[in-house]
PDB file of C-alpha atoms in Angstrom:
ATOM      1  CA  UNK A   1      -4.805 -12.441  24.244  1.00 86.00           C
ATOM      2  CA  UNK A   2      -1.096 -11.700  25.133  1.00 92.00           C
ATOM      3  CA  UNK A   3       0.140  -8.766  23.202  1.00 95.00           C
ATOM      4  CA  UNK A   4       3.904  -8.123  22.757  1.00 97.00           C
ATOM      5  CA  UNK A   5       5.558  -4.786  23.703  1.00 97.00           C
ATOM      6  CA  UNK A   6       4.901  -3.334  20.116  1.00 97.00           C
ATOM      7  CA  UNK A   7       1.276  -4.167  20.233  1.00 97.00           C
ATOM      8  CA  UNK A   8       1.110  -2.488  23.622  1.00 97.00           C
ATOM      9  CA  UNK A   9       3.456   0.313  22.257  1.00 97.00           C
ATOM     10  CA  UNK A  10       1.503   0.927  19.116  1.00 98.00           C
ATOM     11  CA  UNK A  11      -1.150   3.700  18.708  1.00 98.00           C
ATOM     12  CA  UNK A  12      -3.145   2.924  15.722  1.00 98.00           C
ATOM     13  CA  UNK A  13      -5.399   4.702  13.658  1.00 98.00           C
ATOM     14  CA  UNK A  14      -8.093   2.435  11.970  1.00 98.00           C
ATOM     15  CA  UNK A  15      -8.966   4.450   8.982  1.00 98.00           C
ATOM     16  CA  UNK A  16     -12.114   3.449   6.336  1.00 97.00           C
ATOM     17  CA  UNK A  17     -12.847   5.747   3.549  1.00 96.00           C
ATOM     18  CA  UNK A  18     -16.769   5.394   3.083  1.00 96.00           C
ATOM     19  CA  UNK A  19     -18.126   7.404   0.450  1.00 94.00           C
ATOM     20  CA  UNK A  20     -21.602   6.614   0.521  1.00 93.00           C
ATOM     21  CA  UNK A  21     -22.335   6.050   4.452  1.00 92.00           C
ATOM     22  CA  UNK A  22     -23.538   2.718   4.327  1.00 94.00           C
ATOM     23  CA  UNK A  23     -22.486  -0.529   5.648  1.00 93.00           C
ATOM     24  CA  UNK A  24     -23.902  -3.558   4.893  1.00 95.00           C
ATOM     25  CA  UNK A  25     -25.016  -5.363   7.808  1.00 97.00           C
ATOM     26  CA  UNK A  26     -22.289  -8.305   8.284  1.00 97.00           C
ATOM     27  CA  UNK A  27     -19.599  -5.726   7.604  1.00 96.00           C
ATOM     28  CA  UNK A  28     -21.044  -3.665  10.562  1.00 95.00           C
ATOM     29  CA  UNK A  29     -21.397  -6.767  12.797  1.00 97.00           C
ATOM     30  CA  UNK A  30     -17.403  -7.577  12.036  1.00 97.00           C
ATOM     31  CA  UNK A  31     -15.973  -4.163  12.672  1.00 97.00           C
ATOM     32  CA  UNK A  32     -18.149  -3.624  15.983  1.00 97.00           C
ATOM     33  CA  UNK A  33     -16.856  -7.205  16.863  1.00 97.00           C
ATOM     34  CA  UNK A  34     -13.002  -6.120  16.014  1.00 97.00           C
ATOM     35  CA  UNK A  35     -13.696  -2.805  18.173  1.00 97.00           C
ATOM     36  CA  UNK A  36     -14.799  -4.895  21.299  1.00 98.00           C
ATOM     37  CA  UNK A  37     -11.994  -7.416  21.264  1.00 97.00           C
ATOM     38  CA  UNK A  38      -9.046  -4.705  20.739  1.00 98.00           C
ATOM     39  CA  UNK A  39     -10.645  -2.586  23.857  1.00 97.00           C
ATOM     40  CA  UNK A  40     -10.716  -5.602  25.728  1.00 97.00           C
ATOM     41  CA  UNK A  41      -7.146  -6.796  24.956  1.00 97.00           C
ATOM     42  CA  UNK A  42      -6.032  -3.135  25.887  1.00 97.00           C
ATOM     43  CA  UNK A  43      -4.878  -2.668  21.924  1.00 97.00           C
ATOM     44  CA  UNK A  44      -4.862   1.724  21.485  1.00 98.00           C
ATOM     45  CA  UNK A  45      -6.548   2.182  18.827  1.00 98.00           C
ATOM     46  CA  UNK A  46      -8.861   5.473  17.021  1.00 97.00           C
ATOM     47  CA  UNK A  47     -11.310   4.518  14.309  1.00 97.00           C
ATOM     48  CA  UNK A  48     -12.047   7.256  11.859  1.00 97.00           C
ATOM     49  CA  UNK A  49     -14.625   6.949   9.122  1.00 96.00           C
ATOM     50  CA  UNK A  50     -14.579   9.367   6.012  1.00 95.00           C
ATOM     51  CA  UNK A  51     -17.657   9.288   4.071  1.00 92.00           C
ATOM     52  CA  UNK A  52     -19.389  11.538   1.458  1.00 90.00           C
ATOM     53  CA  UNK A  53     -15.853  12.632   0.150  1.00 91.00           C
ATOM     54  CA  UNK A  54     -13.607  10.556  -2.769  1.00 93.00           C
ATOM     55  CA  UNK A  55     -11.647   8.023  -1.476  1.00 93.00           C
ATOM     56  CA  UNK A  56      -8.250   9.389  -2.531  1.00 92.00           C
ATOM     57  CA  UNK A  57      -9.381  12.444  -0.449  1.00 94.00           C
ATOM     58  CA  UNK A  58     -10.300  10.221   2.663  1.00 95.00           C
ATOM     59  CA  UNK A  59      -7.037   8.383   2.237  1.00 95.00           C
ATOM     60  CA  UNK A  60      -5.098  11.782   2.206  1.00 95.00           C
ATOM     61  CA  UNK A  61      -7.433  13.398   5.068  1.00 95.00           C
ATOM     62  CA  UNK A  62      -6.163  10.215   7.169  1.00 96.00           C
ATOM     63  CA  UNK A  63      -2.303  10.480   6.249  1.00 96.00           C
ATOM     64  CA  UNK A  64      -2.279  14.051   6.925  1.00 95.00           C
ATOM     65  CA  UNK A  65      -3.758  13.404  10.466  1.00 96.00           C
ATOM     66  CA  UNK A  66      -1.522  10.960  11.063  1.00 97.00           C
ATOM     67  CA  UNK A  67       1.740  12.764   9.773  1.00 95.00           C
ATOM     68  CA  UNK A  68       0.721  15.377  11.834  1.00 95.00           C
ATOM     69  CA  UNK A  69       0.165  13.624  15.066  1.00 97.00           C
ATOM     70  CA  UNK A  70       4.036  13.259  15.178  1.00 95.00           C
ATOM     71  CA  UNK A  71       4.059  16.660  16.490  1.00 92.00           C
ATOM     72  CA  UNK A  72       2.055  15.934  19.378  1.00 92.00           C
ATOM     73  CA  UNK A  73       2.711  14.060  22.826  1.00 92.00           C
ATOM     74  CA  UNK A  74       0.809  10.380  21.820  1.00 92.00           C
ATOM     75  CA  UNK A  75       1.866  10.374  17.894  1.00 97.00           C
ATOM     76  CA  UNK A  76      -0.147   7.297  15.988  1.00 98.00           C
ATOM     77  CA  UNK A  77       2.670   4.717  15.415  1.00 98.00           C
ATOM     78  CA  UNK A  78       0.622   3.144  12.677  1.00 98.00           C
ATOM     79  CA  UNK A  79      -2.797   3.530  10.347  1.00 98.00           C
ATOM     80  CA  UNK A  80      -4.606   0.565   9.400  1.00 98.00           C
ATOM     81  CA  UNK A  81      -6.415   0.768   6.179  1.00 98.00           C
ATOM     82  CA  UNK A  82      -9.959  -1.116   6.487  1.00 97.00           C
ATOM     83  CA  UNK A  83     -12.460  -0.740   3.992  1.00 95.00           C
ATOM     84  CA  UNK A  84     -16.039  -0.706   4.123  1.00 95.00           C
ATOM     85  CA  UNK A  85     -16.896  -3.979   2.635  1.00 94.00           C
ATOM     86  CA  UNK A  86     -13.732  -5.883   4.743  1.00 94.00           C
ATOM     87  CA  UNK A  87     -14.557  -8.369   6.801  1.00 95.00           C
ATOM     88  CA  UNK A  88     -11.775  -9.167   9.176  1.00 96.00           C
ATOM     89  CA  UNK A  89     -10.334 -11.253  12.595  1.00 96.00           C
ATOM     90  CA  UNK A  90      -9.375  -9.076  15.298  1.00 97.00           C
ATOM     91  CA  UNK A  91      -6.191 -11.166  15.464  1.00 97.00           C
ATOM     92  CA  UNK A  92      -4.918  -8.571  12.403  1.00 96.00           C
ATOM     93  CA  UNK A  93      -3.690  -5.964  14.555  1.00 97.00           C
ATOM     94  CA  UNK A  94      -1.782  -7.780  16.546  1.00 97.00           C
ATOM     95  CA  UNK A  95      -0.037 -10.241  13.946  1.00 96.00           C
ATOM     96  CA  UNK A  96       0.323  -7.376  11.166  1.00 97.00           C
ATOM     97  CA  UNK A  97       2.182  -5.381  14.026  1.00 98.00           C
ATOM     98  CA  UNK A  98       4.481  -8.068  15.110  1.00 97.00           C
ATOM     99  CA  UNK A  99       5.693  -8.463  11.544  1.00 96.00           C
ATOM    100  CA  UNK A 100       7.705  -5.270  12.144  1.00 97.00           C
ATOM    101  CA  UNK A 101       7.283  -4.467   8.489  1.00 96.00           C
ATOM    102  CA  UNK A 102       6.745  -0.914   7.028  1.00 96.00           C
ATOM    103  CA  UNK A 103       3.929  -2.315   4.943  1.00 96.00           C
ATOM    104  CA  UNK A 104       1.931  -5.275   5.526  1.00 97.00           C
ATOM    105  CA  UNK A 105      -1.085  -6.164   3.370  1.00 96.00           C
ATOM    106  CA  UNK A 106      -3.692  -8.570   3.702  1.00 94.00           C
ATOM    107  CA  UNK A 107      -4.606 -10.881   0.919  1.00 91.00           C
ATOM    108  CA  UNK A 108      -8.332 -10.591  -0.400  1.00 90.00           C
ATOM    109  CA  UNK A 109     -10.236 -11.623  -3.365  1.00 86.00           C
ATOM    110  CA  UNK A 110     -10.915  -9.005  -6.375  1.00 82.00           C
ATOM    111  CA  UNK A 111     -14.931  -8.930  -6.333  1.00 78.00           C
ATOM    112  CA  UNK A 112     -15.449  -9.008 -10.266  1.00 79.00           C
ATOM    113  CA  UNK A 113     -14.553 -12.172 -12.484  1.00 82.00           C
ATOM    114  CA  UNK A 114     -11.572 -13.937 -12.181  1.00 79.00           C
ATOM    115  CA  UNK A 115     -11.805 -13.085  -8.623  1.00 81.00           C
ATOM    116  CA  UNK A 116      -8.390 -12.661  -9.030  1.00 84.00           C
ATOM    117  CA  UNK A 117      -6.054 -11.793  -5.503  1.00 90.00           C
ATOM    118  CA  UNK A 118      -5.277  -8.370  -4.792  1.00 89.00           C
ATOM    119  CA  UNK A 119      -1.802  -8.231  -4.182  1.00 91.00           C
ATOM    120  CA  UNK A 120       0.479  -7.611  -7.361  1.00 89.00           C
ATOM    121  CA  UNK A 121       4.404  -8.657  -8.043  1.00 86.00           C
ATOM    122  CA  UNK A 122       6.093  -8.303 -11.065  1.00 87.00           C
ATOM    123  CA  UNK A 123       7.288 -11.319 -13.213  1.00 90.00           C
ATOM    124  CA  UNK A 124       9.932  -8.941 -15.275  1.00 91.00           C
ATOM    125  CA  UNK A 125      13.703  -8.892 -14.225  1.00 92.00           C
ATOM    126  CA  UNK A 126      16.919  -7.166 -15.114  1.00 90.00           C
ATOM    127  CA  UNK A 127      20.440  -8.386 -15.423  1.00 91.00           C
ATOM    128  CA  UNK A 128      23.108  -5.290 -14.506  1.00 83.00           C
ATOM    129  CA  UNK A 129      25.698  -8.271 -16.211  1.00 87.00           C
ATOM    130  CA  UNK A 130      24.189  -9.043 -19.056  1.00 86.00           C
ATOM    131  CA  UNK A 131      22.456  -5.492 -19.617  1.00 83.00           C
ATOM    132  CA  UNK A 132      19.039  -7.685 -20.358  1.00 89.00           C
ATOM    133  CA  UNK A 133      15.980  -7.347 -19.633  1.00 89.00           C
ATOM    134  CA  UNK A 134      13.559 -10.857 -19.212  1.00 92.00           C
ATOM    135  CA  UNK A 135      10.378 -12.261 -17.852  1.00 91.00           C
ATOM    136  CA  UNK A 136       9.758 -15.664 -15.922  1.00 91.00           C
ATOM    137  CA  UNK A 137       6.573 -17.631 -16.848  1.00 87.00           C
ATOM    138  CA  UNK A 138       3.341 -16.261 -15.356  1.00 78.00           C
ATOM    139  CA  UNK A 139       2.309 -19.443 -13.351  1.00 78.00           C
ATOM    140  CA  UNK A 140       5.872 -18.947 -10.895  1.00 79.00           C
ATOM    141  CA  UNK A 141       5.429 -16.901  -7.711  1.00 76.00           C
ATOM    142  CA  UNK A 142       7.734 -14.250  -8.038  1.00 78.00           C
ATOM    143  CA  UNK A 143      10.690 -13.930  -6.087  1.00 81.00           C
ATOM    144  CA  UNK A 144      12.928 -10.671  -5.266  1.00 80.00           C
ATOM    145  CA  UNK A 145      15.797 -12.061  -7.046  1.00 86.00           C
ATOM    146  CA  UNK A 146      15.878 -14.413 -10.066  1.00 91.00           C
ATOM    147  CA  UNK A 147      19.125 -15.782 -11.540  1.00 92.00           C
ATOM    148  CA  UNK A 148      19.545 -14.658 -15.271  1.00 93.00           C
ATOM    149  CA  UNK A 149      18.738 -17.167 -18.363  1.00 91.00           C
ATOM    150  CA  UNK A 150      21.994 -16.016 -20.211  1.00 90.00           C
ATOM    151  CA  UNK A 151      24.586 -15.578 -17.319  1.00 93.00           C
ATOM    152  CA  UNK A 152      22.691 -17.233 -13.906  1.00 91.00           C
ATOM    153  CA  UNK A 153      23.649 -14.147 -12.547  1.00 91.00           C
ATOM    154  CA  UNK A 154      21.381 -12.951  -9.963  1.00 91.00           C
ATOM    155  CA  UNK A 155      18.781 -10.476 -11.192  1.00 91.00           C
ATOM    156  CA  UNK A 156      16.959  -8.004  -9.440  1.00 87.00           C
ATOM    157  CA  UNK A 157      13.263  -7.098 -10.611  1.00 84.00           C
ATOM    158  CA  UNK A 158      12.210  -4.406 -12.649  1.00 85.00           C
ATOM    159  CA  UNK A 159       9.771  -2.569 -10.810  1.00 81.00           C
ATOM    160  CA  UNK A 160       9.208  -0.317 -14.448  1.00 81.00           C
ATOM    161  CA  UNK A 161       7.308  -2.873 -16.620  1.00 83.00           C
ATOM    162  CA  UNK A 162       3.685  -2.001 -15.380  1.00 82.00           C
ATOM    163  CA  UNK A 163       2.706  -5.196 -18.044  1.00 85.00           C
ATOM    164  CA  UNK A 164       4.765  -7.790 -15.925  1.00 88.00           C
ATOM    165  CA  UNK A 165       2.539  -7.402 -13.377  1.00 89.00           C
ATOM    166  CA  UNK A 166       0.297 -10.097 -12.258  1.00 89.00           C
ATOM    167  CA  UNK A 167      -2.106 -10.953  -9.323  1.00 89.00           C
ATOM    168  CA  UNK A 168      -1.513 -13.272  -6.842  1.00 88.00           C
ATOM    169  CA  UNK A 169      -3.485 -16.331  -7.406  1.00 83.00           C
ATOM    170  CA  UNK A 170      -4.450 -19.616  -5.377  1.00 82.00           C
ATOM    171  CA  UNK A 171      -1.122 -21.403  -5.380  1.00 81.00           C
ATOM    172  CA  UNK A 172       0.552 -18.216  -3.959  1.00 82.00           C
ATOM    173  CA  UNK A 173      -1.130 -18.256  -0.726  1.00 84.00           C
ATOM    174  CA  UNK A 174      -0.551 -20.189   2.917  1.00 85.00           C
ATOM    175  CA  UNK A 175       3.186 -19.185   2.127  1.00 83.00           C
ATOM    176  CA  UNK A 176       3.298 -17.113   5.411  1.00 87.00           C
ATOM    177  CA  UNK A 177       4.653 -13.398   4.849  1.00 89.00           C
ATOM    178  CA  UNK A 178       5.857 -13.433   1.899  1.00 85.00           C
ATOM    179  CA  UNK A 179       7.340 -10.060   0.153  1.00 84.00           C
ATOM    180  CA  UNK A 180       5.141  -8.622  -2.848  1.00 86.00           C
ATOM    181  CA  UNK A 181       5.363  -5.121  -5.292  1.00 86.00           C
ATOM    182  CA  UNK A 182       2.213  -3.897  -4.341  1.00 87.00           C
ATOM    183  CA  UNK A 183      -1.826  -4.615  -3.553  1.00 90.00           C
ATOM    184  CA  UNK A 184      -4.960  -2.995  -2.429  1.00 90.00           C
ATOM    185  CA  UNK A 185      -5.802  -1.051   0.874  1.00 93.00           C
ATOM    186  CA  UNK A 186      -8.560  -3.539   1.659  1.00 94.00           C
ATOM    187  CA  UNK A 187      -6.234  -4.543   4.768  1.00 96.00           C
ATOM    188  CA  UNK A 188      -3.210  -2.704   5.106  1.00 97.00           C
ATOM    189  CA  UNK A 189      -1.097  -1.856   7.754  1.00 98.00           C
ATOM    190  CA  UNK A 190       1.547   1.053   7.664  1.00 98.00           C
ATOM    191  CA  UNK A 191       3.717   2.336   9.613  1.00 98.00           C
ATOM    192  CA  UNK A 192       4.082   6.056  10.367  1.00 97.00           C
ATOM    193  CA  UNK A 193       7.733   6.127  10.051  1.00 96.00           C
ATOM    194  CA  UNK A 194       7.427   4.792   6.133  1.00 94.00           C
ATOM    195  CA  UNK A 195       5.388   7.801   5.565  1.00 92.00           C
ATOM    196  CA  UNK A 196       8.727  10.005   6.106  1.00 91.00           C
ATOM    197  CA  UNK A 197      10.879   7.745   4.063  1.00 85.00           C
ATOM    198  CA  UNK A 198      12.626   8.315   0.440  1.00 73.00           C
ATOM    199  CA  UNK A 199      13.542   5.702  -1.988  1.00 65.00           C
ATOM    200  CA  UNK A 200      16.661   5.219  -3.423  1.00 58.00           C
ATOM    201  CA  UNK A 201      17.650   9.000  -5.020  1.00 55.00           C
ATOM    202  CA  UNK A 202      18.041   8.639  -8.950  1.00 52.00           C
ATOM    203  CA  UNK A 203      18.886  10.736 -11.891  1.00 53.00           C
ATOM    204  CA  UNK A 204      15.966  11.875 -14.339  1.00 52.00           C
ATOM    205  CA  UNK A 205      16.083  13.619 -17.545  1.00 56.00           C
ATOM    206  CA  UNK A 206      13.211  14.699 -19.039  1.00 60.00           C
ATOM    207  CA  UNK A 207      12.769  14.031 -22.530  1.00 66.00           C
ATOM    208  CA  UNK A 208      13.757  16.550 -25.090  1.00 73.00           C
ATOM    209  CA  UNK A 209      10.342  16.958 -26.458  1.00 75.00           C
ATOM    210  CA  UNK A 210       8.619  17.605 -23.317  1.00 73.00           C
ATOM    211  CA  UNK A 211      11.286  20.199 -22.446  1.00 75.00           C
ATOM    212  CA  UNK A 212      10.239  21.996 -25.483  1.00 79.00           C
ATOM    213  CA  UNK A 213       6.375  21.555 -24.562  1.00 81.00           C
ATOM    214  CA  UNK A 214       7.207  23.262 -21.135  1.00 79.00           C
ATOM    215  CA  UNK A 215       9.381  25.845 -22.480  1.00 83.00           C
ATOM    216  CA  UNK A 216       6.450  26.869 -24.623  1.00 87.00           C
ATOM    217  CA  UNK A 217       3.995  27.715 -22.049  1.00 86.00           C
ATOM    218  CA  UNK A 218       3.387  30.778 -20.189  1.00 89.00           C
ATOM    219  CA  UNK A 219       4.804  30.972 -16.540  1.00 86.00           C
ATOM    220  CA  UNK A 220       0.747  30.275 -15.605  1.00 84.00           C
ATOM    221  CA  UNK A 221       0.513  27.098 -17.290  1.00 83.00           C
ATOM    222  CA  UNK A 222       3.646  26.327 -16.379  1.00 79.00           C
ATOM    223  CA  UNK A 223       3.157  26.969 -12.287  1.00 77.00           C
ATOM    224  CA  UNK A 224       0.194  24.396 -12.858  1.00 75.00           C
ATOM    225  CA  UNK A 225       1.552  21.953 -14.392  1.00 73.00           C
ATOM    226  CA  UNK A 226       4.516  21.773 -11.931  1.00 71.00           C
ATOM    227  CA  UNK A 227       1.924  21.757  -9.298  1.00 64.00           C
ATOM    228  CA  UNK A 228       0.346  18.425 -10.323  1.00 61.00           C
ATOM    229  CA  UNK A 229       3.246  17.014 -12.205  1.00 64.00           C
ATOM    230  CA  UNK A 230       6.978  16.377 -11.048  1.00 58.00           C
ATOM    231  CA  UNK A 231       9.089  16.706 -13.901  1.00 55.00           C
ATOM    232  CA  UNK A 232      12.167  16.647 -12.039  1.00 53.00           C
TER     233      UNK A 232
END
């Protein structure tokens, strides 16, 4: 395989959180396959296994390592999430990196009943015009932008209506790359850079009653609670 100057550029680290240090066999097969074909196309690449720890932890121990590499003379330039039941083509380096995308995920089926996909976008919309909030029809692929029912102004989508949410089904796919709200780290590339960047800086206010709550507790429980919570 050819790879383009990003592919030859990029140094990747292949990260699977494995919690109970077991693969099963075909899953072993695939990944020593994927290993044999990036060495051979010249892709530079680390593969770093986490097991016996949770796999938020794993996920964090691999950010970390690569957030730190920046420091260093060959920083990783992307991690690629893998996990320990994914069965993938080699080709996924290469392709996901060419994108050029911050995040690039991988469509896979859910492995309980529907079987559902695991890539999520949200079917709920809001009109800065109108000052209305709507939803489009569950069966329509999502797009970034729908034009409102009242004005057919264009409406950008709400990102805050966890219940507009819906899975990517059968009809959504072979649609090449395709921009989506969110989805699993079965296959997932990221960028390094992304890890650095802030969204869009907004005002919050918290609510008057939970004021009051942290008001009322002592400068302990209040240390803790800003230590696992951000209120601001």
């Amino acid at each position: 395989m050819t790879l383009s100057e990003a592919v030859k550029n990029a140094h990747i680290l292949v990260a699977t959180p494995n919690y109970t240090n077991t693969y099963a066999a075909e899953v072993y097969v695939n990944h020593m396959e994927c290993i044999g074909k990036w060495r051979e196309w010249g892709v530079d690449f680390k593969w770093m296994v986490v097991g016996r720890t949770f796999v938020h932890f794993a996920r964090s121990q691999a950010c970390e390592i690569v957030t730190r590499s920046q420091e260093k003379d060959d920083p990783f330039t992307h991690i690629l999430w893998i996990d320990d039941d994914a069965l993938i083509k080699p080709e996924i380096i290469p392709r996901f990196i060419d994108h050029d995308k911050d995040v690039v995920i991988a469509p896979y089926p859910m492995r309980r009943f529907p079987h559902q996909i695991g890539v999520l976008s949200s079917t709920a919309y809001i009109c800065t015009d109108c000052d209305i909030s709507f939803q489009i029809d569950q069966s329509q692929t999502p797009q970034m932008t729908w034009n409102c029912p009242q004005c057919a102004k264009v409406s950008k989508r709400d990102f805050h209506n966890h219940k507009a949410y819906r899975n990517f089904n059968s009809s959504d796919m072979d649609k090449g790359l395709v921009q989506v709200d969110g989805g699993g780290t079965h296959a997932m590339l990221v960028k390094a850079s992304a890890f650095f960047k802030k969204g869009e800086e907004t005002e919050h206010h918290l609510p008057e009653d939970l004021v009051k709550m942290r008001d009322s507790l002592t400068d302990e429980q209040r240390d803790k609670l800003d230590q696992y919570v951000d209120l601001e």
